[in-house]
Coordinates of C-alpha atoms and ligand atoms in Angstrom, one line a residue:
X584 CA 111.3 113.9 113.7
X585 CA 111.1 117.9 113.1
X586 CA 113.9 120.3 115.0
X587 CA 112.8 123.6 115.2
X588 CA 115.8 126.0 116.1
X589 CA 115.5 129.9 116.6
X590 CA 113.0 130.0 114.1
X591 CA 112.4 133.9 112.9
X592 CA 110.2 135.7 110.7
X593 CA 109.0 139.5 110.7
X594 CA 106.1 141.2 108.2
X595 CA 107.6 144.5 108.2
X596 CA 107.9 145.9 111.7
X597 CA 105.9 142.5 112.7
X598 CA 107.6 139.6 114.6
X599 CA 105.0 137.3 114.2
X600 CA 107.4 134.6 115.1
X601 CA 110.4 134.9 117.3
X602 CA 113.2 132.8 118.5
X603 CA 110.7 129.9 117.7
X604 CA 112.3 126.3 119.1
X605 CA 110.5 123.4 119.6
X606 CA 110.9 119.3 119.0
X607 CA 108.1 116.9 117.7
X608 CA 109.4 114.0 118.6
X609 CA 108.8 110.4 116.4
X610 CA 104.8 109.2 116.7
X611 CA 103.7 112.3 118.6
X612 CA 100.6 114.7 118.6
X613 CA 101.8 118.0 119.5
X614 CA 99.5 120.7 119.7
X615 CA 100.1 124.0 119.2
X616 CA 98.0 126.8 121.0
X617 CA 97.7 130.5 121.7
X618 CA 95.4 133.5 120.8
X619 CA 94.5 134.7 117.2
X620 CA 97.6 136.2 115.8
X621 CA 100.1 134.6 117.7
X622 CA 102.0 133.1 115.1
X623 CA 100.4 129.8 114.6
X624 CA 99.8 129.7 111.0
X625 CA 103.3 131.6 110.5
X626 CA 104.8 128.8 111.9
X627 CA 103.2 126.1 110.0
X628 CA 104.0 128.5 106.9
X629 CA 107.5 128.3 107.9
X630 CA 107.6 124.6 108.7
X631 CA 106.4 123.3 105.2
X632 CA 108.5 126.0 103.1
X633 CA 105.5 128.7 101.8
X634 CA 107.4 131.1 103.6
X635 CA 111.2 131.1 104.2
X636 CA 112.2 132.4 107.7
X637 CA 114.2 135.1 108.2
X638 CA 116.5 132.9 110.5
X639 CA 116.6 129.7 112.0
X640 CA 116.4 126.2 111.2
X641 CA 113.9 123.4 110.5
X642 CA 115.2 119.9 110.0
X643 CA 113.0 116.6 109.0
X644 CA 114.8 113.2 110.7
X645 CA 117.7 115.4 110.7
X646 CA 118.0 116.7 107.0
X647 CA 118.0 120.2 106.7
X648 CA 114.3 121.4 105.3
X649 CA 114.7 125.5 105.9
X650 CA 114.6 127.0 102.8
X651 CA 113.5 124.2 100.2
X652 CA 110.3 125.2 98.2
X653 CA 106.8 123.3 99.5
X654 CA 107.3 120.7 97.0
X655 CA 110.5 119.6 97.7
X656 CA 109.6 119.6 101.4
X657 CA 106.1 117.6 101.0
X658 CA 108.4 115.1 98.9
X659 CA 110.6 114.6 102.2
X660 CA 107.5 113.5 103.7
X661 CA 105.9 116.6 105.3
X662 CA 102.5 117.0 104.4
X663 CA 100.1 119.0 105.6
X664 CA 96.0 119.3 105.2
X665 CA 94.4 122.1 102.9
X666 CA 90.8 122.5 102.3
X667 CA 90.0 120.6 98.8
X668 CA 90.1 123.7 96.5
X669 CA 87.4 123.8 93.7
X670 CA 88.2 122.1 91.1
X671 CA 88.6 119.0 93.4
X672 CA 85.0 119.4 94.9
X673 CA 84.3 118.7 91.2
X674 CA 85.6 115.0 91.6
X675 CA 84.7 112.3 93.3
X676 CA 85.6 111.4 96.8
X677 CA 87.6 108.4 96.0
X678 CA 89.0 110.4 92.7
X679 CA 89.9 112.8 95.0
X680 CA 92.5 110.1 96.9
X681 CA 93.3 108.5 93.7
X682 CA 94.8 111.3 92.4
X683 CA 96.6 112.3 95.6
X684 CA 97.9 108.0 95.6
X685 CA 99.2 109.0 92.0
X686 CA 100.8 112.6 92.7
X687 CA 102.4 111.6 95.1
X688 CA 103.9 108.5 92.9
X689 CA 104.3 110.7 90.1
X690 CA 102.2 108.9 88.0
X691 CA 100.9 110.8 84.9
X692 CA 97.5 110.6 83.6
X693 CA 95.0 112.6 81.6
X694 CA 92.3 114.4 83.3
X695 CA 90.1 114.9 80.5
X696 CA 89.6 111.1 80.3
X697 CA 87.4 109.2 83.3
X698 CA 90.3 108.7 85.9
X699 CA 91.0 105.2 85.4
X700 CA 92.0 102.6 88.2
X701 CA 94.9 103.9 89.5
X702 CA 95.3 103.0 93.2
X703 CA 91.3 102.5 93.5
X704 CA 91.2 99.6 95.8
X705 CA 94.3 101.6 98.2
X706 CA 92.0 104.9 97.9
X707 CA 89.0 102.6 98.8
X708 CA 90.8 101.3 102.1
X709 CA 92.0 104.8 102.8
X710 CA 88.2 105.6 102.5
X711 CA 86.7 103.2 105.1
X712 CA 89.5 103.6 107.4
X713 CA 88.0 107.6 107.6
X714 CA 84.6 106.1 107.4
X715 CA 83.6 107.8 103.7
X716 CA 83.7 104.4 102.0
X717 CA 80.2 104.7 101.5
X718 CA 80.8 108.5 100.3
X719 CA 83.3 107.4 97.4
X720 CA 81.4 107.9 94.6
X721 CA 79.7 111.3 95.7
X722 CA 80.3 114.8 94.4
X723 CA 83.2 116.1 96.6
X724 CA 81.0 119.6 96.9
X725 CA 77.9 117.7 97.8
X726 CA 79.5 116.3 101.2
X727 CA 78.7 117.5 104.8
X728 CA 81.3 119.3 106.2
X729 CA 82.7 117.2 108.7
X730 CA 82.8 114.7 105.7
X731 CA 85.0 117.3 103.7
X732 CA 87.2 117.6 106.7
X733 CA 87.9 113.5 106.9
X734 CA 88.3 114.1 102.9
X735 CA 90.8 116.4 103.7
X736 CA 92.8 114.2 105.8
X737 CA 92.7 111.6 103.7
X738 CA 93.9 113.1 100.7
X739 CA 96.9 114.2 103.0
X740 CA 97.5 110.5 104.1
X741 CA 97.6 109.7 100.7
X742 CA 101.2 110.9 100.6
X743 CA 102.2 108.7 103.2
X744 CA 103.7 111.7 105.2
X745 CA 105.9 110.8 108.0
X746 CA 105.0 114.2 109.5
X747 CA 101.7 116.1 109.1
X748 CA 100.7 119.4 109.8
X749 CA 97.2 120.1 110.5
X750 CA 96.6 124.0 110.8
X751 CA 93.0 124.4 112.4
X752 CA 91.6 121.1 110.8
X753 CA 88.5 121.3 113.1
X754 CA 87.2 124.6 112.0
X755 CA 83.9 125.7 112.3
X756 CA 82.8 122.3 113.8
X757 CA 80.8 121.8 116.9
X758 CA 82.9 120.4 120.0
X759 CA 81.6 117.0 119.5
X760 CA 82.7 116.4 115.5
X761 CA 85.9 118.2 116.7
X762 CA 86.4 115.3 119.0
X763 CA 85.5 112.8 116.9
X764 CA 87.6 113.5 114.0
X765 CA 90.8 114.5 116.4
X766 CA 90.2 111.1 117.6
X767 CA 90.4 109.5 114.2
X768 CA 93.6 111.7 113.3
X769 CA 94.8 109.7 116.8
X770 CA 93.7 106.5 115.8
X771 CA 95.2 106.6 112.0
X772 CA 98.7 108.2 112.6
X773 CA 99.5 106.2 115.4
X774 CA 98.6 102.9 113.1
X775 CA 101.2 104.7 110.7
X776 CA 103.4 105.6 113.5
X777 CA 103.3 109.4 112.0
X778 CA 104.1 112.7 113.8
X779 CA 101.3 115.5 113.8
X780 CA 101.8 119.2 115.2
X781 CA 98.0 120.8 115.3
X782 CA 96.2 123.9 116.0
X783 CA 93.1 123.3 117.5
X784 CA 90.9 125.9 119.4
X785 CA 88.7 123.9 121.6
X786 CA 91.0 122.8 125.2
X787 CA 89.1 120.0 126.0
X788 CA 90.0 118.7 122.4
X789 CA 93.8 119.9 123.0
X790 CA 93.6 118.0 126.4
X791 CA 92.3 114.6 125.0
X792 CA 93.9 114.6 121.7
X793 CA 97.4 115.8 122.9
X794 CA 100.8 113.7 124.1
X795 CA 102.3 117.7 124.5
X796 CA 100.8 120.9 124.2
X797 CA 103.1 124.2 123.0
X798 CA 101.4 127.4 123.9
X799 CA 102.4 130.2 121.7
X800 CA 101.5 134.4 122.3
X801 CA 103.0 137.3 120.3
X802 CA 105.1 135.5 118.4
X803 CA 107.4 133.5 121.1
X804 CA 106.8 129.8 123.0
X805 CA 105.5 130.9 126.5
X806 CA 104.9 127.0 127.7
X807 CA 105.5 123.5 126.8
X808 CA 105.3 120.5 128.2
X809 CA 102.3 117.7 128.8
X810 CA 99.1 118.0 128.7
X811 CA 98.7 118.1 132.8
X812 CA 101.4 120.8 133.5
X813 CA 100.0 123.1 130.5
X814 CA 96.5 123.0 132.0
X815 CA 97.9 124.2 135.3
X816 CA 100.7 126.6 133.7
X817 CA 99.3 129.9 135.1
X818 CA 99.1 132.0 131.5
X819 CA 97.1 129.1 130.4
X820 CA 94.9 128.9 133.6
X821 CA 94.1 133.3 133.1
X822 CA 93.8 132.6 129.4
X823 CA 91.0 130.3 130.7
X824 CA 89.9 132.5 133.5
X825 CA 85.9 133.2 132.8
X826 CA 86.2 132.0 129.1
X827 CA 84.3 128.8 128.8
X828 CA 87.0 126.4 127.0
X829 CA 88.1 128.6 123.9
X830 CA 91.6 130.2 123.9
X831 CA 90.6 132.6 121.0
X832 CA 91.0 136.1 121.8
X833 CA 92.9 135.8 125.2
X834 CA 96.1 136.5 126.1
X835 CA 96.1 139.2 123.6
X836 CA 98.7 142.5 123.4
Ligands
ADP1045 P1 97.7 132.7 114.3 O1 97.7 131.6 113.3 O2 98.3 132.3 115.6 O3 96.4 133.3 114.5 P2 99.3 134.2 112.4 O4 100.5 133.4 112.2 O5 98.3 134.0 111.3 O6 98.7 133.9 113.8 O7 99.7 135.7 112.5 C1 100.7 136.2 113.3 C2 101.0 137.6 113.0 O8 101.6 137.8 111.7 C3 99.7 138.5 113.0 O9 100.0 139.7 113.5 C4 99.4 138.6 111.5 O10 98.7 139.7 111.3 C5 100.8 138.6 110.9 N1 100.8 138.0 109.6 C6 100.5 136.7 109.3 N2 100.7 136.4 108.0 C7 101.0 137.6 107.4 C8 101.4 138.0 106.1 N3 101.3 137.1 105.0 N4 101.7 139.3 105.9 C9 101.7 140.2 106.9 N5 101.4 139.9 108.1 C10 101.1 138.6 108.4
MG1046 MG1 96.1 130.7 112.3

């Protein structure tokens, strides 16, 4: 579904990713791992067009993506999850997916009038499939976090992406929510037969959630391959090495 090939990009005298090649193959979750800095977030900057690489290739189903602007690239059917900025905490949880249903169809309406029904009984099964259906008339900034973070994901899925790109979507949740709502991302994409690539901190999440792990440090692809030969792959294993289950930090320099 996505074909990364010798993927570069350098912030000044920076690699911070290098010679980057990879697969994500149709109805996959593929995580992606390493330390802080190692080129994570780069990548996924890369993948969905906010930053153009220096060289290499990205292609979507086998059209060219590398070098389009985010829009163009989201329209393909790459999406990716971003934390509900603040004028959208300001709506509604089910406005919220409304107006992602009617972006994404390019339908027009005016925001200074109450949004009207546009998609609200597709936003409302989006809603209980996340488990917020009861949430759909709240205040987007009065919601829990680990309600924000299904929120999140659903306005994503809105787009009906064929790929999604979840960049740390489990931050600053304890290892049980993580769990939970890496599970749901499981359960939902493979009903829609989507492809996900992930960041995601916590191994015993990576090692549930996972069909393939990729394991990035300074910029380069130091291991792929399933979930059993990552956890044994030796870099991995020393990255774990008297460090509870976190990755963060490690295999550093
Ligand atoms: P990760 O997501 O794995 O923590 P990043 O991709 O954020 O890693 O960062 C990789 C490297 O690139 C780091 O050294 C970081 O400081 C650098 N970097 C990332 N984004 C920028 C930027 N916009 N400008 C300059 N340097 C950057
Ligand atoms: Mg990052």
């Amino acid at each position: 579904m996505l074909a990364i090939r010798n993927l570069h990009k350098s912030f000044g005298g920076n690699q911070a990713v290098r010679n980057l090649s990879f697969e994500l193959k149709a109805g996959e979750m593929l995580a992606l791992i390493g330390p802080n800095g190692a080129g994570k977030s780069t990548c996924f900057n890369l993948l969905n067009g906010q930053l153009k690489p220096d060289r290499g290739t990205v292609r979507l189903d086998g059209a060219l993506i590398s070098g389009l602007k985010p829009q163009r690239i989201a329209e393909q059917g790459l999406a990716r999850t971003f934390q509900i900025a603040a004028t959208f905490a300001s709506m509604t949880v089910i406005q919220n997916i409304q107006m992602a249903m009617a972006a994404h169809h390019k339908r027009v309406f005016s925001f200074w009038r109450p949004l009207p029904h546009y998609y609200y009984a597709e936003a409302m099964a989006l809603l209980q499939q996340l488990d917020l259906q009861h949430l759909a008339d709240s205040a987007s900034s009065q919601l829990a976090y680990g309600d924000v973070k299904r929120l999140e994901l659903g306005v994503a899925l809105a787009s009906e992406p064929r790929v999604l790109l979840m960049d740390e979507p489990t931050a600053g949740m304890a290892t049980a929510e993580r769990r939970a709502l890496m599970r749901l991302v499981q359960e939902l994409v493979r009903r829609r037969g989507m492809s996900v690539l992930f960041t995601e901190h916590s191994m015993d999440v990576v090692f549930e959630c996972a069909d393939r792990v990729l394991v990035m440090a300074r910029g380069e692809l130091i291991a792929q391959g399933a979930v059993a030969d990552i956890r044994a792959h030796p870099e991995v294993q020393k990255a774990y090495f008297g460090s509870g289950s976190s990755f963060s930090g490690l295999l550093r320099g």
